[in-house]
Amino acid sequence: EVQLVESGGGLVQPGRSLRLSCAASGFTFDDYAMHWVRQAPGKGLEWVSGISWNSGSIGYADSVKGRFTISRDNAKNSLYLQMNSLRAEDTALYYCAKGGAYDWGKGAFDIWGQGTMVTVSS
Amino acid sequence: SYELTQPPSVSVSPGQTARITCSGDALPKQYAYWYQQKPGQAPVLVIYKDSERPSGIPERFSGSSSGTTVTLTISGVQAEDEADYYCQSADSSGHWVFGGGTKLTVL
């Protein structure tokens, strides 16, 4: 069964850091780009970041550039999101999503995890 | 910044046809994708590359493109189709953008 399982969310104070993880199974992880997408409570979807199959190409939304870092470990079939200098507006459910073959700029997000909630508050 | 514009809501009666539009300047040059999201659930891909339907998605879901507007059409709407629908495409720098979402209500 193709599956993505996120973890690492929680309550964190403004200015602090958090690292999210996404464990993939059921498909050849290193053949595909991967993404993080977030959804603030009651709001729409926002693309956060994408990474190519071999980590050679990475993209970030302007809202997180310079604060968040995406990475992957193909040997562990895992995707990560290091979030620094967190702000209240980063509060959201963070989804991991499987992208198209190889390149993060191409292809549909055809598999999604159930998400992990990040709450930034003092 | 690039925006994809969707109507906030669409309402139809069961058995009727629902059409949800998404407008964006780059849509003539970039593919569009559509996702269905039911309350408390993760999004599900229902249309890719403007008009292709993934396996397992009912045939009543279809997509089309004309100029700067793409349309998701649900023919013979069923109660289970009530959900939020999001379009997605890329901006000129290749970054992904989602529309604001459309709440489909089945009356």
Coordinates of C-alpha atoms in Angstrom, one line a residue:
Chain A
E1 CA 0.0 0.0 0.0
V2 CA 1.3 3.4 -1.0
Q3 CA 1.5 5.5 2.2
L4 CA 3.0 8.7 3.6
V5 CA 3.1 9.2 7.3
E6 CA 4.0 12.6 8.8
S7 CA 5.3 13.2 12.3
G8 CA 7.0 15.8 14.4
G9 CA 4.3 18.4 14.8
G10 CA 3.4 20.1 18.1
L11 CA 3.1 23.3 20.0
V12 CA 6.2 25.6 19.7
Q13 CA 6.9 29.2 20.8
P14 CA 7.5 31.9 18.3
G15 CA 11.1 32.1 17.2
R16 CA 11.8 28.5 18.0
S17 CA 12.5 25.5 15.7
L18 CA 10.7 22.3 14.8
R19 CA 11.6 19.4 12.4
L20 CA 8.9 17.5 10.6
S21 CA 9.4 14.0 9.1
C22 CA 7.5 12.0 6.5
A23 CA 8.0 8.2 6.1
A24 CA 7.1 6.8 2.7
S25 CA 6.3 3.3 1.8
G26 CA 4.8 1.3 -1.1
F27 CA 6.6 3.1 -4.0
T28 CA 10.1 3.7 -5.2
F29 CA 10.8 6.8 -3.1
D30 CA 13.9 7.9 -4.9
D31 CA 12.2 8.0 -8.3
Y32 CA 9.9 10.9 -7.3
A33 CA 10.0 14.5 -6.2
M34 CA 8.4 15.2 -2.8
H35 CA 6.7 18.2 -1.4
W36 CA 5.4 19.9 1.8
V37 CA 2.0 21.6 1.6
R38 CA 0.3 23.3 4.6
Q39 CA -3.2 24.3 5.5
A40 CA -3.9 26.9 8.2
P41 CA -7.1 26.2 10.2
G42 CA -10.1 26.9 8.1
K43 CA -8.0 28.0 5.2
G44 CA -6.9 26.7 1.8
L45 CA -3.8 24.8 0.7
E46 CA -0.4 26.5 0.4
W47 CA 2.6 24.9 -1.2
V48 CA 5.6 25.2 1.1
S49 CA 8.5 23.4 -0.6
G50 CA 9.6 20.8 -3.1
I51 CA 12.7 18.6 -3.6
S52 CA 13.8 16.7 -6.6
W53 CA 14.5 12.9 -6.5
N54 CA 18.2 13.4 -5.8
S55 CA 18.0 16.6 -3.7
G56 CA 19.7 18.4 -6.6
S57 CA 16.9 20.9 -7.0
I58 CA 14.8 22.5 -4.3
G59 CA 12.1 25.2 -4.3
Y60 CA 10.5 27.2 -1.5
A61 CA 7.5 29.5 -1.2
D62 CA 8.5 33.1 -0.6
S63 CA 6.7 32.9 2.8
V64 CA 9.2 30.4 4.1
K65 CA 12.3 31.0 2.1
G66 CA 15.4 31.5 4.4
R67 CA 13.6 30.0 7.4
F68 CA 12.6 26.4 6.3
T69 CA 14.9 23.7 4.8
I70 CA 13.6 20.7 3.0
S71 CA 15.7 17.5 2.8
R72 CA 15.4 13.8 2.1
D73 CA 17.1 10.6 2.9
N74 CA 16.5 8.1 0.1
A75 CA 18.1 5.3 2.0
K76 CA 15.5 5.8 4.7
N77 CA 12.6 6.6 2.4
S78 CA 12.1 9.8 4.4
L79 CA 11.4 13.5 3.8
Y80 CA 12.1 16.2 6.3
L81 CA 11.2 19.9 6.9
Q82 CA 13.4 21.9 9.2
M83 CA 11.5 24.9 10.4
N84 CA 13.4 27.8 12.0
S85 CA 12.3 31.2 13.3
L86 CA 8.7 30.0 13.5
R87 CA 5.9 32.6 13.4
A88 CA 2.3 32.5 14.4
E89 CA 1.3 32.5 10.7
D90 CA 3.1 29.2 10.3
T91 CA 0.4 27.5 12.4
A92 CA -1.1 24.9 10.1
L93 CA -1.5 21.2 9.3
Y94 CA 1.5 20.2 7.3
Y95 CA 1.1 17.6 4.6
C96 CA 3.7 15.6 2.9
A97 CA 2.9 14.8 -0.8
K98 CA 4.4 12.7 -3.5
G99 CA 5.2 14.7 -6.7
G100 CA 6.0 13.8 -10.2
A101 CA 8.9 11.8 -11.5
Y102 CA 12.3 13.3 -10.5
D103 CA 11.7 17.0 -10.8
W104 CA 9.7 19.0 -8.2
G105 CA 8.5 21.4 -10.8
K106 CA 6.5 18.8 -12.7
G107 CA 3.7 16.4 -12.1
A108 CA 0.7 16.1 -9.9
F109 CA 0.7 15.6 -6.1
D110 CA -0.9 12.1 -6.3
I111 CA -0.4 10.8 -2.8
W112 CA -0.8 12.7 0.4
G113 CA -0.3 11.9 4.0
Q114 CA -2.8 12.7 6.7
G115 CA -0.7 15.7 8.0
T116 CA 0.9 16.8 11.2
M117 CA -0.3 19.9 13.1
V118 CA 2.1 22.7 14.0
T119 CA 0.9 25.3 16.4
V120 CA 3.1 28.4 17.0
S121 CA 2.1 30.2 20.1
S122 CA 3.5 31.6 23.3
Chain B
S1 CA 2.6 37.1 -6.7
Y2 CA 0.7 34.8 -9.0
E3 CA -2.9 33.9 -8.2
L4 CA -5.4 31.3 -9.2
T5 CA -9.0 32.5 -8.8
Q6 CA -11.8 30.2 -7.9
P7 CA -15.4 31.0 -6.9
P8 CA -15.8 30.5 -3.1
S9 CA -18.9 28.3 -3.5
V10 CA -21.0 26.4 -6.0
S11 CA -24.3 24.7 -5.3
V12 CA -26.1 22.1 -7.3
S13 CA -28.9 19.5 -6.8
P14 CA -28.2 15.8 -7.0
G15 CA -28.0 14.6 -10.6
Q16 CA -27.2 18.0 -12.0
T17 CA -23.9 19.2 -13.4
A18 CA -21.4 21.2 -11.3
R19 CA -18.8 23.4 -13.0
I20 CA -16.0 24.9 -11.0
T21 CA -13.7 27.4 -12.7
C22 CA -10.1 28.5 -12.0
S23 CA -8.5 31.5 -13.7
G24 CA -4.9 32.4 -14.0
D25 CA -2.7 34.2 -16.5
A26 CA -0.2 31.4 -16.9
L27 CA -2.8 28.7 -17.4
P28 CA -2.4 28.7 -21.2
K29 CA 1.3 27.7 -20.7
Q30 CA 1.0 25.5 -17.5
Y31 CA -1.0 22.4 -16.7
A32 CA -3.7 22.5 -14.1
Y33 CA -4.5 20.0 -11.5
W34 CA -7.6 19.5 -9.3
Y35 CA -7.9 18.1 -5.8
Q36 CA -11.0 17.2 -3.7
Q37 CA -10.8 17.6 0.0
K38 CA -13.5 16.4 2.4
P39 CA -13.7 17.6 6.0
G40 CA -11.0 16.1 8.1
Q41 CA -9.3 14.4 5.2
A42 CA -6.3 14.9 3.1
P43 CA -6.7 16.2 -0.5
V44 CA -7.2 13.7 -3.3
L45 CA -6.1 14.2 -6.9
V46 CA -9.1 14.1 -9.2
I47 CA -7.7 15.6 -12.4
Y48 CA -4.2 16.1 -13.7
K49 CA -2.7 17.8 -16.8
D50 CA -5.9 19.8 -17.3
S51 CA -8.1 16.8 -18.3
E52 CA -6.6 13.5 -17.3
R53 CA -8.4 11.4 -14.7
P54 CA -6.4 9.2 -12.3
S55 CA -7.3 5.6 -11.9
G56 CA -10.1 5.1 -9.4
I57 CA -11.7 8.5 -10.0
P58 CA -15.2 8.2 -11.3
E59 CA -15.9 9.1 -14.9
R60 CA -18.3 11.9 -13.9
F61 CA -15.2 14.0 -13.0
S62 CA -13.7 15.8 -16.1
G63 CA -11.5 18.7 -16.7
S64 CA -11.1 21.2 -19.6
S65 CA -9.1 24.2 -20.5
S66 CA -9.7 27.3 -22.5
G67 CA -7.3 30.2 -22.5
T68 CA -6.7 31.5 -19.0
T69 CA -9.5 29.4 -17.5
V70 CA -9.7 25.8 -16.6
T71 CA -12.9 24.0 -15.5
L72 CA -13.6 21.0 -13.3
T73 CA -16.9 19.5 -14.3
I74 CA -18.8 16.9 -12.2
S75 CA -21.7 15.4 -14.2
G76 CA -24.5 13.7 -12.3
V77 CA -23.4 15.1 -9.0
Q78 CA -23.9 12.8 -6.0
A79 CA -24.1 13.6 -2.3
E80 CA -20.7 12.1 -1.7
D81 CA -19.1 14.8 -4.1
E82 CA -19.8 17.5 -1.5
A83 CA -16.3 18.8 -0.7
D84 CA -13.8 21.6 -1.2
Y85 CA -12.1 21.6 -4.6
Y86 CA -8.7 23.2 -5.2
C87 CA -7.0 23.9 -8.5
Q88 CA -3.2 24.0 -8.8
S89 CA -0.7 25.2 -11.3
A90 CA 2.7 26.7 -11.5
D91 CA 3.8 30.3 -11.8
S92 CA 6.4 31.7 -14.2
S93 CA 9.2 30.6 -11.8
G94 CA 7.9 27.0 -11.6
H95 CA 6.6 27.4 -8.1
W96 CA 3.4 25.7 -7.3
V97 CA 0.3 27.7 -6.5
F98 CA -3.2 26.6 -5.3
G99 CA -6.4 28.4 -5.9
G100 CA -8.4 29.6 -2.9
G101 CA -10.7 26.6 -3.1
T102 CA -14.4 26.2 -3.9
K103 CA -16.9 24.6 -1.6
L104 CA -19.3 22.4 -3.5
T105 CA -22.7 22.0 -1.8
V106 CA -25.1 19.3 -2.9
L107 CA -28.5 20.6 -2.1

